[in-house]
Short mmCIF file of C-alpha atoms and ligand atoms in Angstrom, two decimals:
data_model
loop_
_atom_site.label_atom_id
_atom_site.label_comp_id
_atom_site.label_asym_id
_atom_site.label_seq_id
_atom_site.Cartn_x
_atom_site.Cartn_y
_atom_site.Cartn_z
CA MET R 1 0.21 -0.16 -0.28
CA LEU R 2 1.84 3.16 -1.23
CA LEU R 3 -0.43 5.49 0.67
CA LYS R 4 -1.32 3.73 3.94
CA GLY R 5 -2.22 6.24 6.82
CA LYS R 6 -2.12 9.05 4.14
CA LYS R 7 -4.80 11.71 3.82
CA GLY R 8 -5.44 14.05 1.13
CA LEU R 9 -7.99 16.61 -0.36
CA ILE R 10 -9.00 16.42 -4.06
CA PHE R 11 -10.68 19.27 -5.77
CA GLY R 12 -12.33 18.62 -9.17
CA VAL R 13 -14.28 16.00 -9.18
CA ALA R 14 -17.68 16.39 -11.29
CA ASN R 15 -18.38 13.02 -12.30
CA GLU R 16 -17.01 9.66 -12.78
CA HIS R 17 -15.17 10.73 -15.76
CA SER R 18 -13.40 13.54 -14.21
CA LEU R 19 -9.64 13.14 -14.21
CA ALA R 20 -9.77 13.79 -10.48
CA TRP R 21 -11.84 11.02 -9.92
CA HIS R 22 -9.40 8.49 -11.24
CA ILE R 23 -6.73 9.63 -9.23
CA ALA R 24 -8.92 9.45 -6.18
CA LYS R 25 -9.56 6.24 -7.13
CA GLN R 26 -6.12 5.14 -7.64
CA VAL R 27 -4.81 6.81 -4.15
CA HIS R 28 -7.85 5.30 -2.27
CA ALA R 29 -6.85 1.50 -3.41
CA GLN R 30 -3.25 2.14 -2.07
CA GLY R 31 -4.83 2.91 1.50
CA ALA R 32 -5.10 6.92 1.21
CA GLU R 33 -7.85 8.55 3.25
CA VAL R 34 -9.59 11.58 1.10
CA ILE R 35 -12.13 14.19 1.24
CA LEU R 36 -13.36 15.21 -2.01
CA SER R 37 -14.61 19.05 -2.83
CA VAL R 38 -17.18 20.42 -5.29
CA ALA R 39 -17.69 23.87 -6.81
CA SER R 40 -21.45 24.08 -5.61
CA GLU R 41 -24.27 22.16 -3.69
CA ARG R 42 -25.54 21.11 -7.11
CA PHE R 43 -22.66 18.54 -7.67
CA LEU R 44 -23.17 17.19 -4.34
CA ARG R 45 -26.33 14.99 -5.57
CA LYS R 46 -23.33 13.41 -8.43
CA VAL R 47 -20.67 13.43 -6.09
CA GLY R 48 -21.78 12.39 -2.95
CA PRO R 49 -22.43 8.84 -4.04
CA LEU R 50 -18.82 9.00 -5.41
CA ALA R 51 -17.38 10.11 -2.18
CA GLU R 52 -19.71 7.37 -0.29
CA ARG R 53 -17.62 4.54 -2.35
CA LEU R 54 -14.69 5.61 -1.24
CA GLY R 55 -15.43 5.69 2.45
CA ALA R 56 -15.02 9.64 2.47
CA PRO R 57 -17.59 12.13 4.24
CA THR R 58 -19.67 14.57 2.29
CA PRO R 59 -17.93 16.54 -0.36
CA ILE R 60 -16.98 19.94 0.90
CA ILE R 61 -18.60 22.94 -1.12
CA CYS R 62 -16.12 25.31 -2.51
CA ASP R 63 -15.93 27.66 -4.99
CA VAL R 64 -12.22 28.48 -5.81
CA ALA R 65 -13.05 32.01 -7.15
CA ASP R 66 -13.96 32.90 -3.69
CA ASP R 67 -11.52 33.72 -1.34
CA ASP R 68 -14.07 33.75 1.75
CA ALA R 69 -15.49 30.06 0.36
CA ILE R 70 -12.07 28.82 0.74
CA ALA R 71 -11.24 30.07 3.97
CA LYS R 72 -14.76 28.31 4.91
CA ALA R 73 -13.90 24.85 3.21
CA PHE R 74 -10.48 24.86 5.29
CA ALA R 75 -11.84 25.58 8.16
CA GLU R 76 -14.23 22.57 7.80
CA ILE R 77 -11.50 20.46 6.36
CA GLY R 78 -9.28 21.32 9.65
CA GLN R 79 -11.61 19.75 12.10
CA THR R 80 -12.13 16.30 9.89
CA MET R 81 -8.36 16.33 8.72
CA PRO R 82 -6.26 18.63 10.73
CA LYS R 83 -3.17 16.87 8.98
CA VAL R 84 -2.82 16.58 5.15
CA ASP R 85 -0.33 14.40 3.00
CA PHE R 86 -1.17 15.52 -0.55
CA LEU R 87 -3.72 18.05 -2.44
CA VAL R 88 -5.03 17.55 -6.01
CA HIS R 89 -5.84 20.74 -7.90
CA ALA R 90 -8.00 19.64 -10.92
CA ILE R 91 -10.12 22.28 -11.64
CA ALA R 92 -10.52 24.77 -14.81
CA THR R 93 -12.99 26.87 -16.37
CA ALA R 94 -13.28 29.42 -19.62
CA LYS R 95 -16.04 31.11 -21.34
CA ARG R 96 -17.49 28.66 -23.52
CA GLU R 97 -17.01 31.34 -26.40
CA ASP R 98 -13.35 31.74 -25.64
CA LEU R 99 -12.56 28.17 -26.40
CA GLN R 100 -13.25 28.48 -30.04
CA GLY R 101 -12.48 30.83 -32.58
CA ARG R 102 -9.44 33.16 -32.53
CA PHE R 103 -7.61 33.64 -29.39
CA VAL R 104 -7.11 37.26 -30.11
CA ASP R 105 -10.57 37.77 -29.77
CA THR R 106 -11.07 37.02 -25.95
CA SER R 107 -12.69 39.46 -23.74
CA ARG R 108 -10.52 41.00 -20.87
CA ASP R 109 -13.58 39.42 -18.67
CA GLY R 110 -12.97 35.97 -20.30
CA PHE R 111 -9.00 36.12 -20.14
CA ALA R 112 -9.56 37.06 -16.17
CA LEU R 113 -11.88 34.27 -15.52
CA ALA R 114 -9.72 31.34 -17.01
CA HIS R 115 -6.90 32.78 -14.99
CA ASP R 116 -8.47 33.38 -11.80
CA VAL R 117 -10.30 29.62 -11.73
CA SER R 118 -7.74 27.71 -13.56
CA THR R 119 -4.62 28.96 -12.53
CA TYR R 120 -4.62 31.59 -9.61
CA SER R 121 -6.95 29.18 -7.45
CA PHE R 122 -4.05 26.57 -7.25
CA LEU R 123 -1.94 29.23 -5.33
CA ALA R 124 -4.95 30.09 -3.31
CA LEU R 125 -5.53 26.23 -2.29
CA CYS R 126 -1.93 25.64 -1.63
CA ARG R 127 -1.60 29.04 0.82
CA ALA R 128 -4.75 27.66 2.60
CA ALA R 129 -3.53 24.18 2.97
CA GLU R 130 -0.24 25.26 4.20
CA PRO R 131 -0.79 25.00 7.97
CA LEU R 132 -2.42 21.36 7.50
CA LEU R 133 0.49 20.00 5.17
CA GLN R 134 2.84 17.57 6.65
CA LYS R 135 6.67 17.26 5.78
CA GLY R 136 6.64 15.20 2.59
CA ALA R 137 3.32 16.37 1.47
CA SER R 138 2.77 16.33 -2.48
CA LEU R 139 0.56 19.02 -4.30
CA LEU R 140 -0.47 18.11 -7.83
CA THR R 141 -2.37 20.18 -10.72
CA LEU R 142 -3.35 19.08 -13.97
CA THR R 143 -2.27 20.88 -17.49
CA TYR R 144 -2.41 20.21 -21.12
CA LEU R 145 0.03 20.72 -24.10
CA GLY R 146 -1.86 23.83 -25.28
CA ALA R 147 0.29 25.59 -22.43
CA ILE R 148 3.54 25.33 -24.64
CA ARG R 149 1.78 24.93 -28.14
CA ALA R 150 -0.66 26.64 -29.97
CA VAL R 151 -3.71 24.25 -30.26
CA PRO R 152 -6.40 25.55 -32.16
CA SER R 153 -9.41 26.49 -29.94
CA TYR R 154 -7.63 25.94 -26.76
CA ASN R 155 -6.61 29.46 -27.07
CA VAL R 156 -7.48 31.45 -23.57
CA MET R 157 -6.77 28.27 -21.85
CA GLY R 158 -3.58 27.56 -23.01
CA VAL R 159 -2.08 30.75 -21.68
CA ALA R 160 -3.68 29.81 -18.66
CA LYS R 161 -1.86 26.42 -18.42
CA ALA R 162 1.20 28.26 -19.26
CA SER R 163 0.76 30.27 -16.26
CA LEU R 164 -0.07 27.42 -14.42
CA GLU R 165 2.84 25.39 -15.21
CA SER R 166 5.18 28.27 -14.20
CA SER R 167 3.17 28.48 -10.86
CA VAL R 168 4.15 24.80 -10.23
CA ARG R 169 8.04 25.86 -10.74
CA TYR R 170 7.41 29.12 -8.25
CA LEU R 171 5.53 27.09 -5.82
CA ALA R 172 7.60 24.20 -5.89
CA ASN R 173 10.56 26.63 -4.97
CA ASP R 174 8.24 28.20 -2.03
CA PHE R 175 7.43 24.89 -0.67
CA GLY R 176 10.58 22.89 -1.48
CA PRO R 177 12.28 23.83 2.08
CA LEU R 178 9.37 22.56 3.82
CA GLY R 179 10.10 19.16 2.26
CA ILE R 180 6.52 19.37 0.20
CA ARG R 181 6.81 18.68 -3.76
CA VAL R 182 4.55 20.31 -6.02
CA ASN R 183 4.18 19.01 -9.65
CA ALA R 184 1.62 19.02 -12.73
CA ILE R 185 0.68 16.00 -14.92
CA SER R 186 0.18 17.33 -18.61
CA ALA R 187 -2.74 15.02 -19.73
CA GLY R 188 -3.64 14.00 -23.09
CA PRO R 189 -7.26 14.31 -24.26
CA VAL R 190 -9.79 12.19 -22.01
CA LYS R 191 -13.61 12.98 -22.65
CA THR R 192 -14.58 14.72 -19.65
CA LEU R 193 -17.24 17.57 -19.05
CA SER R 194 -14.79 20.23 -19.33
CA ALA R 195 -13.05 18.93 -22.12
CA SER R 196 -15.69 18.31 -24.45
CA VAL R 197 -16.56 22.59 -24.50
CA VAL R 198 -13.37 22.91 -26.22
CA LYS R 199 -14.25 22.99 -30.36
CA GLY R 200 -13.02 20.25 -32.26
CA PHE R 201 -11.84 18.04 -29.20
CA LYS R 202 -12.80 15.04 -30.96
CA ASP R 203 -10.23 15.79 -33.84
CA LYS R 204 -7.70 15.95 -30.94
CA VAL R 205 -8.78 12.63 -29.65
CA ASP R 206 -8.54 11.34 -33.31
CA ILE R 207 -5.23 12.56 -33.90
CA GLN R 208 -3.38 11.40 -30.82
CA GLN R 209 -4.64 7.98 -31.48
CA VAL R 210 -2.72 7.63 -34.73
CA ALA R 211 0.07 10.25 -33.97
CA ALA R 212 1.16 9.45 -30.32
CA PRO R 213 4.14 6.54 -30.04
CA LEU R 214 1.73 4.17 -28.22
CA ARG R 215 -0.53 4.77 -31.10
CA ARG R 216 -3.81 5.20 -28.58
CA ASN R 217 -5.25 7.41 -26.54
CA VAL R 218 -4.69 8.14 -22.65
CA THR R 219 -7.29 7.08 -20.23
CA GLY R 220 -8.38 8.16 -17.26
CA GLU R 221 -6.98 5.18 -15.59
CA ASP R 222 -3.13 6.25 -16.96
CA VAL R 223 -3.76 9.38 -15.49
CA GLY R 224 -4.87 8.05 -12.01
CA LYS R 225 -1.91 5.98 -12.03
CA SER R 226 0.65 8.97 -12.72
CA GLY R 227 -1.28 10.90 -10.01
CA LEU R 228 -0.77 8.18 -7.34
CA PHE R 229 3.23 8.04 -8.13
CA LEU R 230 3.58 11.82 -8.13
CA LEU R 231 1.39 11.85 -4.86
CA SER R 232 3.40 8.85 -3.23
CA ASP R 233 6.73 8.59 -1.87
CA MET R 234 8.01 7.02 -5.32
CA ALA R 235 8.26 10.44 -6.42
CA SER R 236 10.53 11.44 -3.20
CA GLY R 237 12.84 13.36 -5.30
CA VAL R 238 10.32 14.94 -7.91
CA THR R 239 9.21 18.23 -7.73
CA GLY R 240 8.36 21.43 -9.84
CA GLU R 241 8.02 18.87 -12.77
CA ILE R 242 5.51 18.60 -15.64
CA LEU R 243 4.73 15.08 -16.09
CA TYR R 244 3.57 14.05 -19.75
CA VAL R 245 0.93 11.54 -19.57
CA ASP R 246 -0.23 11.72 -23.28
CA CYS R 247 1.06 8.46 -24.60
CA GLY R 248 4.05 10.17 -25.76
CA TYR R 249 2.25 12.56 -28.37
CA ASN R 250 4.21 15.81 -26.99
CA ILE R 251 7.30 14.24 -28.64
CA MET R 252 6.45 14.05 -31.96
CA ALA R 253 6.33 16.26 -34.95
CA ASP R 254 2.94 16.87 -36.73
CA PHE R 255 4.13 15.52 -39.97
CA ILE R 256 3.70 11.88 -38.44
CA THR R 257 -0.18 12.32 -38.94
CA ARG R 258 0.44 12.39 -42.48
CA GLU R 259 2.54 9.43 -42.52
CA VAL R 260 0.34 6.78 -40.83
P1 LIG A 1 -14.18 17.81 -15.37
O1 LIG A 1 -14.57 16.63 -14.85
O2 LIG A 1 -15.21 18.95 -15.85
O3 LIG A 1 -13.67 18.57 -13.87
C1 LIG A 1 -13.25 19.94 -14.06
C2 LIG A 1 -13.74 20.39 -12.38
O4 LIG A 1 -13.08 21.67 -12.16
C3 LIG A 1 -14.93 20.28 -12.20
O5 LIG A 1 -15.26 19.55 -10.89
C4 LIG A 1 -15.48 21.94 -12.13
O6 LIG A 1 -16.32 21.32 -10.90
C5 LIG A 1 -14.40 22.49 -11.41
N1 LIG A 1 -14.65 23.34 -11.19
C6 LIG A 1 -14.62 24.64 -12.21
N2 LIG A 1 -14.53 25.74 -11.91
C7 LIG A 1 -14.77 25.59 -10.55
C8 LIG A 1 -14.87 26.70 -9.33
N3 LIG A 1 -15.11 28.13 -9.51
N4 LIG A 1 -14.57 26.01 -7.98
C9 LIG A 1 -14.46 24.85 -7.89
N5 LIG A 1 -14.46 23.86 -8.77
C10 LIG A 1 -14.88 24.41 -10.04
O7 LIG A 1 -12.94 17.83 -16.37
P2 LIG A 1 -11.27 17.21 -16.24
O8 LIG A 1 -10.96 17.04 -17.94
O9 LIG A 1 -11.18 16.29 -15.22
O10 LIG A 1 -10.68 18.42 -15.64
C11 LIG A 1 -9.63 18.19 -14.32
C12 LIG A 1 -8.64 19.40 -14.56
O11 LIG A 1 -7.49 18.37 -15.80
C13 LIG A 1 -8.58 20.71 -15.54
O12 LIG A 1 -7.82 21.57 -14.83
C14 LIG A 1 -8.36 20.08 -16.64
O13 LIG A 1 -7.90 21.37 -17.43
C15 LIG A 1 -7.40 19.24 -16.74
N6 LIG A 1 -7.12 18.68 -17.98
C16 LIG A 1 -8.29 17.80 -18.71
C17 LIG A 1 -7.35 17.05 -19.96
C18 LIG A 1 -8.83 16.62 -20.55
O14 LIG A 1 -8.54 16.11 -21.80
N7 LIG A 1 -10.03 15.81 -19.70
C19 LIG A 1 -6.10 16.97 -20.44
C20 LIG A 1 -5.48 17.94 -19.81
C21 LIG A 1 -5.75 18.42 -18.83
P3 LIG A 1 -18.09 22.02 -11.32
O15 LIG A 1 -18.38 20.85 -12.40
O16 LIG A 1 -18.72 21.62 -10.13
O17 LIG A 1 -18.21 23.66 -11.64
#
């Protein structure tokens, strides 16, 4: 059991397809106790039964765009889980109209929203969790290739992910002296609620299937298992890292899609 006796917080389970849920299942199978968090009361109906499957308490409600909500959530968490060994941030949002068309047309408030919810919230959660974090703790977020390449339609989310990846390095530097690690998984496309909002999502899946070295799409289970690795002591020397879990797609030059 890689995480026997470990306790952690998982933000961003919307349903059984969520990458956060796949990570939650893996860490639970390795002995961890978890608390899940949802954005609003509306999602409790769906996520409550998932939490029960892990023997976890009723999920905490926390809109990560709201500092008061974060403070309230951590006051509640502190009562049931005063010591935390890991935190997973699997949260992103942008206006639907900003995930199609041209990046240059992104509105000021659309740009701010994507960065606030998808990037700033990671810092905010890490800071709120700090008093509870144990030496050896591991903090993890989720990113995508659109951070370093121009992926059509991903647009403002790619720019927010670039900021998130940079934040991982600065947070790793902040938390390293405390013995706390900070990393990200850059996942290939997996069909989830958020992913399906990006225009042309199916094309990305189809291309990866033929162009990735492993000649298949990544699965939620692949992401969950790599999450387990980074959250466990197996990754004790890894921090500030962006781990690609995409069947190798990121290493390829794009002409390969025309060769297969
Ligand atoms: P998902 O199941 O839709 O999860 C996204 C989560 O973000 C939902 O639980 C959503 O909660 C939450 N969220 C949005 N706004 C929030 C807010 N203000 N406060 C609290 N929670 C909020 O989609 P997913 O694909 O698993 O996404 C998880 C992470 O993986 C994201 O960072 C995403 O960018 C990243 N990622 C996904 C893929 C992919 O292909 N799926 C690839 C690479 C990276 P509600 O539903 O309750 O609003």
